[in-house]
PDB file of C-alpha atoms in Angstrom:
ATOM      1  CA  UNK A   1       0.000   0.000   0.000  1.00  0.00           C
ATOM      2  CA  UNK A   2       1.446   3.299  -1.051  1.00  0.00           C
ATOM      3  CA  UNK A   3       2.011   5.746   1.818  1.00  0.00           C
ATOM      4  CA  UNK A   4      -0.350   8.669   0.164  1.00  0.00           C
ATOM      5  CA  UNK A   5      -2.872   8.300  -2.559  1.00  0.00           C
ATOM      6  CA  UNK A   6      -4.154  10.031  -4.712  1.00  0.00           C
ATOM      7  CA  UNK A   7      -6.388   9.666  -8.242  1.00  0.00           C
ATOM      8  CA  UNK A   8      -4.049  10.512 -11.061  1.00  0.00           C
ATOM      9  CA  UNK A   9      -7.131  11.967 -13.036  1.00  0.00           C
ATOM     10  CA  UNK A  10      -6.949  14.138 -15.123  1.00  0.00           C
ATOM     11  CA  UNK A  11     -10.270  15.934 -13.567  1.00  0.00           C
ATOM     12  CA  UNK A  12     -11.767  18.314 -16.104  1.00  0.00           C
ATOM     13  CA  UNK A  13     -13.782  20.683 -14.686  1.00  0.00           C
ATOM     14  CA  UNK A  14     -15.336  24.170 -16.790  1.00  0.00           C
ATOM     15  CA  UNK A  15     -13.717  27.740 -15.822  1.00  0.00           C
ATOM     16  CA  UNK A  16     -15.066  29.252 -12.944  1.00  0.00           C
ATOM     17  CA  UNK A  17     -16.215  25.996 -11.606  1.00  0.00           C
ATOM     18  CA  UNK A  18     -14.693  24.754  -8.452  1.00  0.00           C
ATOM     19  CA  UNK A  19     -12.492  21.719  -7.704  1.00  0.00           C
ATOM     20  CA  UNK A  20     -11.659  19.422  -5.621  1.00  0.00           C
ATOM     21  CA  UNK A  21      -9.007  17.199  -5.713  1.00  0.00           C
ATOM     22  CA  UNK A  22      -8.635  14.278  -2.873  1.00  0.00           C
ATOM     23  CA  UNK A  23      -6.136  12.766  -1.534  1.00  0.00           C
ATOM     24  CA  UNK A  24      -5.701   9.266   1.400  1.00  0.00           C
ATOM     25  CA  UNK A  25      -2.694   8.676   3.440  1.00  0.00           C
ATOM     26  CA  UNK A  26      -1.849   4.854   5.329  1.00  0.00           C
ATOM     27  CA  UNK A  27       0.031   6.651   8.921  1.00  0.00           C
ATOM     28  CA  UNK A  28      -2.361   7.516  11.063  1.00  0.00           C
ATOM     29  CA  UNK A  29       0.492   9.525  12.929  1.00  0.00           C
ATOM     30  CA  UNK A  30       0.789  11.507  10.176  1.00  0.00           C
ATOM     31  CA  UNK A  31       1.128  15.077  11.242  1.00  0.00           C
ATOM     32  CA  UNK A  32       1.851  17.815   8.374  1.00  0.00           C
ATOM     33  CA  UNK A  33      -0.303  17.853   5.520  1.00  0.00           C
ATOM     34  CA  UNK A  34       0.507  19.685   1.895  1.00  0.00           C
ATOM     35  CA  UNK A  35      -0.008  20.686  -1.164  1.00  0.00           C
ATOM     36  CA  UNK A  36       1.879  21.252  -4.208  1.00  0.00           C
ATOM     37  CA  UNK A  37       1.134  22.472  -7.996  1.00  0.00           C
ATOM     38  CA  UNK A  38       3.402  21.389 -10.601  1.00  0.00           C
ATOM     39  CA  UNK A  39       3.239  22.297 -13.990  1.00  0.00           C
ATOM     40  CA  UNK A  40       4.611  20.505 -16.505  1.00  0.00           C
ATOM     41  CA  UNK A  41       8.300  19.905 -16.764  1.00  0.00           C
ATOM     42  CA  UNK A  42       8.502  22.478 -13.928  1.00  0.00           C
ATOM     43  CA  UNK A  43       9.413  22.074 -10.208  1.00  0.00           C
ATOM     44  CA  UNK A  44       6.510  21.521  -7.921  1.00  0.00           C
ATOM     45  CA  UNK A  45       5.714  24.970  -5.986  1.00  0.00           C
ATOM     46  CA  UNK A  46       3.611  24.826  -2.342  1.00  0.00           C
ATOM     47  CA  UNK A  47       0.317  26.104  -2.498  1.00  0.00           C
ATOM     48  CA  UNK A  48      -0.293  25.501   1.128  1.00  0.00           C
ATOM     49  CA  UNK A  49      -0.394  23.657   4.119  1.00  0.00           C
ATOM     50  CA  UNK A  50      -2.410  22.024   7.105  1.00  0.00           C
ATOM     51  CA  UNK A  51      -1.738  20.803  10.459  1.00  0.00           C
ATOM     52  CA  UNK A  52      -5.264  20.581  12.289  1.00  0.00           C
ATOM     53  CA  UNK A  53      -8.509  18.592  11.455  1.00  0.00           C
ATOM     54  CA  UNK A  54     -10.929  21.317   9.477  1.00  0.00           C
ATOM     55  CA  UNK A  55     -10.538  23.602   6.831  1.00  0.00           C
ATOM     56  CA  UNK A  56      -7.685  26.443   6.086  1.00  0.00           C
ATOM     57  CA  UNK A  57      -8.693  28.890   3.589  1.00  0.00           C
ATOM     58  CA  UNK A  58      -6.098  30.951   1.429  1.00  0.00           C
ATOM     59  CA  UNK A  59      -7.452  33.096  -1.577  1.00  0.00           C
ATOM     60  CA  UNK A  60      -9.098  30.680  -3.929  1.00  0.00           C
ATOM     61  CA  UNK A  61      -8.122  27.809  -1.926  1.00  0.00           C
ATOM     62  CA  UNK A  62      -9.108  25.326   0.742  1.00  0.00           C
ATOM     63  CA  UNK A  63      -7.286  22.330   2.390  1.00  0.00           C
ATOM     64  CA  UNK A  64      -9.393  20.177   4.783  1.00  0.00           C
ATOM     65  CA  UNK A  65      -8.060  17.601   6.539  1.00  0.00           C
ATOM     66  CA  UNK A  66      -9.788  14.910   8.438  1.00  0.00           C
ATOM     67  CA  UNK A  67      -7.447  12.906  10.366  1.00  0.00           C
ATOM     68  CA  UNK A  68      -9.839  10.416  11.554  1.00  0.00           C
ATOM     69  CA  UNK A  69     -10.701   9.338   7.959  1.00  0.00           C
ATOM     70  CA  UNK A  70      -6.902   9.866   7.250  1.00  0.00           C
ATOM     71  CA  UNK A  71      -8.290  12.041   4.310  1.00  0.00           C
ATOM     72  CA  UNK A  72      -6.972  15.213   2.794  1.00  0.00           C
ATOM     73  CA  UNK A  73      -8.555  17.747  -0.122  1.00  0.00           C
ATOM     74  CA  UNK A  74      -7.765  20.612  -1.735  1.00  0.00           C
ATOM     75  CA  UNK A  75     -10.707  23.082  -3.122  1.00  0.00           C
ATOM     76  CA  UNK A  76      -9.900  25.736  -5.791  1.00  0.00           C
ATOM     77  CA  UNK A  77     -12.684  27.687  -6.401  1.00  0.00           C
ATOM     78  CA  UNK A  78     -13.246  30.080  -9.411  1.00  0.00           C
ATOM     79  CA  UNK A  79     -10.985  27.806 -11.236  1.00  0.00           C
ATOM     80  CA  UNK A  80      -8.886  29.542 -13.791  1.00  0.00           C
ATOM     81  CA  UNK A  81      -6.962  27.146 -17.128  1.00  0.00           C
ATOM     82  CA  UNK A  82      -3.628  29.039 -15.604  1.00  0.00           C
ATOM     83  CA  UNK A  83      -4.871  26.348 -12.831  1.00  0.00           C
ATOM     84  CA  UNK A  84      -4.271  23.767 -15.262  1.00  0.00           C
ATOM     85  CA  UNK A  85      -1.719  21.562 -13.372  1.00  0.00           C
ATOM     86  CA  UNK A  86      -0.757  18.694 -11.302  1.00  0.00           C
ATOM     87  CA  UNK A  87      -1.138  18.615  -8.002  1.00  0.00           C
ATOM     88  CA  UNK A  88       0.505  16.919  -5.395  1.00  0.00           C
ATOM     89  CA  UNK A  89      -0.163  15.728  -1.948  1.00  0.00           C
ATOM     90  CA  UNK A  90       2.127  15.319   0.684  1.00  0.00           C
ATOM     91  CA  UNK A  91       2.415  14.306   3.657  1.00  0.00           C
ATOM     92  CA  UNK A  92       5.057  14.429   6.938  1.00  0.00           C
ATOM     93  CA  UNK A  93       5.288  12.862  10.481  1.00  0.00           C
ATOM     94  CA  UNK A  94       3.745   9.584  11.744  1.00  0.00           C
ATOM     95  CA  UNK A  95       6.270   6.920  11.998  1.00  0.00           C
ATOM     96  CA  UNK A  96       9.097   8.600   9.511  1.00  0.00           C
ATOM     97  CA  UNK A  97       8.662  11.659  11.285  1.00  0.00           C
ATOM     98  CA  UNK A  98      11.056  13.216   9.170  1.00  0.00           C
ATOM     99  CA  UNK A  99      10.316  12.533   5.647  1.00  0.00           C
ATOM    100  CA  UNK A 100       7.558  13.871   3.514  1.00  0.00           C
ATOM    101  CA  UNK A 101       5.631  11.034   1.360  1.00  0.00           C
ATOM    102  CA  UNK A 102       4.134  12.369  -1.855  1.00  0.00           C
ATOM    103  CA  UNK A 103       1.482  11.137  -3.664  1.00  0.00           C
ATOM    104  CA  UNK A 104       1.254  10.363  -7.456  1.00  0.00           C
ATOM    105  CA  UNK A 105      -0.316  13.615  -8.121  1.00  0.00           C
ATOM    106  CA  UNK A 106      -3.928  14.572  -9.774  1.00  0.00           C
ATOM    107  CA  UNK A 107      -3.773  16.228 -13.006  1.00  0.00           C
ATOM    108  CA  UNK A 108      -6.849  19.202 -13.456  1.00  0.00           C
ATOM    109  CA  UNK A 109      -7.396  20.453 -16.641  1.00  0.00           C
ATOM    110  CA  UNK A 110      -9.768  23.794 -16.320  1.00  0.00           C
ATOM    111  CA  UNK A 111     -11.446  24.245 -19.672  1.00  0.00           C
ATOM    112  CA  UNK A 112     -12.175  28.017 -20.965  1.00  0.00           C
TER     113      UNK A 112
ATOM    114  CA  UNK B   1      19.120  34.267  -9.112  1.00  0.00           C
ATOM    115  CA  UNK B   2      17.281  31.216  -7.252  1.00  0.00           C
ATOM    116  CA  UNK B   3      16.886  30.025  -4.129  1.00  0.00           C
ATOM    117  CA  UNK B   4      18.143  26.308  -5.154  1.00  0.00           C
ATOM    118  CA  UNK B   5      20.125  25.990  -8.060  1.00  0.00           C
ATOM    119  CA  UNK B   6      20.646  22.746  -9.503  1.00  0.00           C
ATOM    120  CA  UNK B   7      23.137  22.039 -12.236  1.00  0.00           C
ATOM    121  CA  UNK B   8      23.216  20.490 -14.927  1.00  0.00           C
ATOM    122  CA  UNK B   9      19.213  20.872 -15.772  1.00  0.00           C
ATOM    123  CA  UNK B  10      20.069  18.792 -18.621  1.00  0.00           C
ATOM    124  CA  UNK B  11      21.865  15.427 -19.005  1.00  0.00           C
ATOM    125  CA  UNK B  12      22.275  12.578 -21.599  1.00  0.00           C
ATOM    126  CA  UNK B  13      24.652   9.935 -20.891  1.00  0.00           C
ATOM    127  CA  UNK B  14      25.628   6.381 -21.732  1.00  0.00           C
ATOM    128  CA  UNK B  15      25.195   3.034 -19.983  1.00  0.00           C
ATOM    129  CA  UNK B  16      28.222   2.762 -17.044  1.00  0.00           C
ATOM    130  CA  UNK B  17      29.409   6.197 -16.939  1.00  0.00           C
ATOM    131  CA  UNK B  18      29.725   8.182 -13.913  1.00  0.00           C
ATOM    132  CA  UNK B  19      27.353  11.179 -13.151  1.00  0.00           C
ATOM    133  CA  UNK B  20      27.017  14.109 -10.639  1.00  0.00           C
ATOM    134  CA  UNK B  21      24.234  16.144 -10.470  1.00  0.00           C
ATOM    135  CA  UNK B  22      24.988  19.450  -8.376  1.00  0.00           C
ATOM    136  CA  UNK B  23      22.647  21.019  -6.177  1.00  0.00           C
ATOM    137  CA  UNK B  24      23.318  24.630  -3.912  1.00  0.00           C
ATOM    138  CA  UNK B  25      21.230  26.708  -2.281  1.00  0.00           C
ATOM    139  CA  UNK B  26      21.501  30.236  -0.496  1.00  0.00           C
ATOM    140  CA  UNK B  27      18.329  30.023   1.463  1.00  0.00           C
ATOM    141  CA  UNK B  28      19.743  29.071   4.749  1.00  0.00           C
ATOM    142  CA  UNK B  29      18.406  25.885   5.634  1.00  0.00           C
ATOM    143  CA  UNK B  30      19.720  23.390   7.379  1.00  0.00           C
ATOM    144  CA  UNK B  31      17.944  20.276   5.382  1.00  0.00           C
ATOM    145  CA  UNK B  32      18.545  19.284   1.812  1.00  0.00           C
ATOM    146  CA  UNK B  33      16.860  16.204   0.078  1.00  0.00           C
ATOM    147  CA  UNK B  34      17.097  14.431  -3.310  1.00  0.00           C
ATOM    148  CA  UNK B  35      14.303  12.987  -4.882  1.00  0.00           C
ATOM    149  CA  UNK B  36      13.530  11.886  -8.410  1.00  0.00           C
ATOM    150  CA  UNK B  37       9.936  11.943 -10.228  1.00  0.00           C
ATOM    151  CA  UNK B  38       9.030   9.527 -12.830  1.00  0.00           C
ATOM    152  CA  UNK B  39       5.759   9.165 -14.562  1.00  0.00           C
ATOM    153  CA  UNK B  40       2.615   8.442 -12.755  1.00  0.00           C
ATOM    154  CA  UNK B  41       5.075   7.271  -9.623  1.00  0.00           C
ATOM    155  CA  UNK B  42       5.144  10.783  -8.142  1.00  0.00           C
ATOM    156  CA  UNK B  43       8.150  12.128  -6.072  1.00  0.00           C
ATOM    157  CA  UNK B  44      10.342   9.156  -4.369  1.00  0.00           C
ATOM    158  CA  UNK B  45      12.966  10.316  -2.024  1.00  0.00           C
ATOM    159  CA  UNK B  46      16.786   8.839  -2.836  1.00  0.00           C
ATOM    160  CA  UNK B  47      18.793  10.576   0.374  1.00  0.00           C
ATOM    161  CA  UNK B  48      18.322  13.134   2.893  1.00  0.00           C
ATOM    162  CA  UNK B  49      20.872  15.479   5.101  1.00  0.00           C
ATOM    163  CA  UNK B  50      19.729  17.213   8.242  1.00  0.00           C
ATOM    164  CA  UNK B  51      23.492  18.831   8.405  1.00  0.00           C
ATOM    165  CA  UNK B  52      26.496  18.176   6.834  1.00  0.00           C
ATOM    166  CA  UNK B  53      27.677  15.457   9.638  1.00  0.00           C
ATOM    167  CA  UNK B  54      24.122  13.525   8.851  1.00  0.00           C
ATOM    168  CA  UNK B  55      23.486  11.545   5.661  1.00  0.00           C
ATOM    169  CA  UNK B  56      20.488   9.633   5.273  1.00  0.00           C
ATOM    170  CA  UNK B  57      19.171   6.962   2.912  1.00  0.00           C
ATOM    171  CA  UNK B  58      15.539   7.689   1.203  1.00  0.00           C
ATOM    172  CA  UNK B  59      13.343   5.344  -0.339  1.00  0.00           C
ATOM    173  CA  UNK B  60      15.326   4.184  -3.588  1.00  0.00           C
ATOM    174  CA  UNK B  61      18.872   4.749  -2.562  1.00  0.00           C
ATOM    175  CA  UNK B  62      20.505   1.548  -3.877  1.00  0.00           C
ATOM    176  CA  UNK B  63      22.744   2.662  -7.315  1.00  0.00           C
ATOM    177  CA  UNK B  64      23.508   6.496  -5.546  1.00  0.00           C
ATOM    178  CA  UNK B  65      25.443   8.003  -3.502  1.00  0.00           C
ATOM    179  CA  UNK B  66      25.384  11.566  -2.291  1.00  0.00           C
ATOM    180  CA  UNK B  67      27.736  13.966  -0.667  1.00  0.00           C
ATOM    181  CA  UNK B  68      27.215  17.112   1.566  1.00  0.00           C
ATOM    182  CA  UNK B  69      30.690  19.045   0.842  1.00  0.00           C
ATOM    183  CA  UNK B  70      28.839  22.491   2.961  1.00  0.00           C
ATOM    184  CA  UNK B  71      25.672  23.684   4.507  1.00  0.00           C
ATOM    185  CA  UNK B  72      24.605  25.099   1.174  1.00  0.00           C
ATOM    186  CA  UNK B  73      25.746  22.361  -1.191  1.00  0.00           C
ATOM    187  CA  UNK B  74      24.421  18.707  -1.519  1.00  0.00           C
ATOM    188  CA  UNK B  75      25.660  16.071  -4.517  1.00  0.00           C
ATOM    189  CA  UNK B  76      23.697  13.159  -6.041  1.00  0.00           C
ATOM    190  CA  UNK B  77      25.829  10.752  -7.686  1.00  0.00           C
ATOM    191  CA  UNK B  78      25.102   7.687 -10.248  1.00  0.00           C
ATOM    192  CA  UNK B  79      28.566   5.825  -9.830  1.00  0.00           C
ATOM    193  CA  UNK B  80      27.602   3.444 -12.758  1.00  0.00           C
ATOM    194  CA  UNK B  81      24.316   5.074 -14.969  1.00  0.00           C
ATOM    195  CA  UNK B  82      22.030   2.582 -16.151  1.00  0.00           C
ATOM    196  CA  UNK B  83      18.846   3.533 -18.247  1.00  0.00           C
ATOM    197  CA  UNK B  84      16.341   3.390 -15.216  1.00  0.00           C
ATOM    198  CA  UNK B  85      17.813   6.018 -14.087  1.00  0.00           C
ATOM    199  CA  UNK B  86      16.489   7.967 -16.403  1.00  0.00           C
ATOM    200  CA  UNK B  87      14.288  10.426 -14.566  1.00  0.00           C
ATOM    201  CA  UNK B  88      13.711  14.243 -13.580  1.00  0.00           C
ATOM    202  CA  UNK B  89      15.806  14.605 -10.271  1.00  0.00           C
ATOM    203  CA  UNK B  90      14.805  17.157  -7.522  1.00  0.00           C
ATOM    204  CA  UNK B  91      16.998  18.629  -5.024  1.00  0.00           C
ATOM    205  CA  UNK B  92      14.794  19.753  -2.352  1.00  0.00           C
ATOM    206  CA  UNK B  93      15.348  22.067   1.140  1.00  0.00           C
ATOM    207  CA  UNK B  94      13.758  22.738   4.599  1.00  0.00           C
ATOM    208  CA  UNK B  95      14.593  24.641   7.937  1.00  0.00           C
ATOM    209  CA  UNK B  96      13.624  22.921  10.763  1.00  0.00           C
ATOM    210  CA  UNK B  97      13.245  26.382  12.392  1.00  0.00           C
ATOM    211  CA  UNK B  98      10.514  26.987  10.572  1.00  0.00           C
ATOM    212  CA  UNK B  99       6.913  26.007  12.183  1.00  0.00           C
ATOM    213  CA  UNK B 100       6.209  24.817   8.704  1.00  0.00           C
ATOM    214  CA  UNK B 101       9.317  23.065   7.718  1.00  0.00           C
ATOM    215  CA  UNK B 102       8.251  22.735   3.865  1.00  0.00           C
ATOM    216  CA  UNK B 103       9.969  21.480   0.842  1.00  0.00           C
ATOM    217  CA  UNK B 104      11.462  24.574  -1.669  1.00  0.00           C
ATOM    218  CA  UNK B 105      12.110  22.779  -4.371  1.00  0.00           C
ATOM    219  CA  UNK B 106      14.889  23.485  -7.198  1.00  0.00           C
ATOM    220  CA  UNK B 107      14.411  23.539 -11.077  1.00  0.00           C
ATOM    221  CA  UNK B 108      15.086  20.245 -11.221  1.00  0.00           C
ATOM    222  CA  UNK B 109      17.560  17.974 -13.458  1.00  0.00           C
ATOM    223  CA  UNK B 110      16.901  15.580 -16.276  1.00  0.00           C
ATOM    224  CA  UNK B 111      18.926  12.619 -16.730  1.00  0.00           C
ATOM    225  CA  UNK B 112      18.713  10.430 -19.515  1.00  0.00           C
ATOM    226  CA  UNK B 113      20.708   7.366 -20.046  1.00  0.00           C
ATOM    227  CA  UNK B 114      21.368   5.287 -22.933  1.00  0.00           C
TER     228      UNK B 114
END
């Protein structure tokens, strides 16, 4: 079982619209929670981060985390095609407390 | 000029040669990783350094080596290339001081070998 999970995709969703991309992790001691964008052939930039169970808002954007159901998502609302990226979960703590476990990425495609 | 500068961004190379991919940084921080990214298998972590006393083996370390020659500087090398190694190689950093401690990534480097 792969540490963090995540559906490759690609989720096509209409500009303006909002997404939501979803992402599972196996530690249950997991402790950090991120995201990253990465567009292609580029290096993978954060868009933010979460620590505690609930949501964390930042401009167009909204992690929630739900520890219990070891569950992660990011919500981009007003989705723009400059949006049009992969994006990547990770994930820090539990029993490697020091390494960050990334997921396979979700690709979104935001159609004009 | 950026943050983490990894050189070359561009490699092709042959079947049992040697290979050092160069990574520097003048952000500071006291943690530098290497990972590499292949298609649909996301980011896999090859070796970590917490200082330049501490090296530490990632994921899929067997067939590299690194070195950590300064605070700002942190090698990957492929003593022997072999063409699954072919991949886009990250050198990552992080500052424990910071509350968030996240991953600034550099441009990356692509190897390919024949």
């Amino acid at each position: 079982q792969k540490e963090v999970e995540q559906n490759s995709g690609p989720l096509s969703v209409p500009e303006g619209a909002i997404a939501s991309l979803n992402c599972t992790y196996s530690d249950r001691g997991s402790q950090s929670f991120f995201w990253y964008r990465q567009y292609s052939g580029k290096s993978p930039e954060l868009i933010m981060f979460i620590y505690s169970n609930g949501d964390k808002e930042d401009g167009r954007f909204t992690a929630q985390l739900n520890k219990a159901s070891q569950y992660v998502s990011l919500l981009i609302r007003d989705s723009q095609p400059s949006d049009s990226a992969t994006y990547l979960c990770a994930v820090k703590g539990g029993n490697n407390f020091n390494k960050f476990y990334f997921g396979s990425g979700t690709k979104l495609n935001v159609k004009p | 000029d950026a943050d983490v500068t990894q050189t070359p961004r561009n490699r092709i190379t042959k079947t049992g040669k040697r290979i050092m991919l160069e990574c520097s940084q003048t952000k500071g921080h006291d943690r530098m990783y290497w990972y590499r990214q292949d298609p649909g298998l996301g980011l896999r972590l090859i070796y970590y350094s917490f200082d330049v006393k501490d090296i530490n083996k990632g994921e899929i370390s067997d067939g590299y080596s690194v070195s950590r020659q300064a605070q700002a500087k942190f090698s990957l090398s492929l003593e022997s290339a072999i063409p699954n190694q072919t991949a886009l190689y990250f050198c990552a950093t992080s500052d424990k001081r910071s509350g968030a401690n996240v991953l600034t990534f550099g441009a990356g480097s692509r190897l390919t070998v024949l």
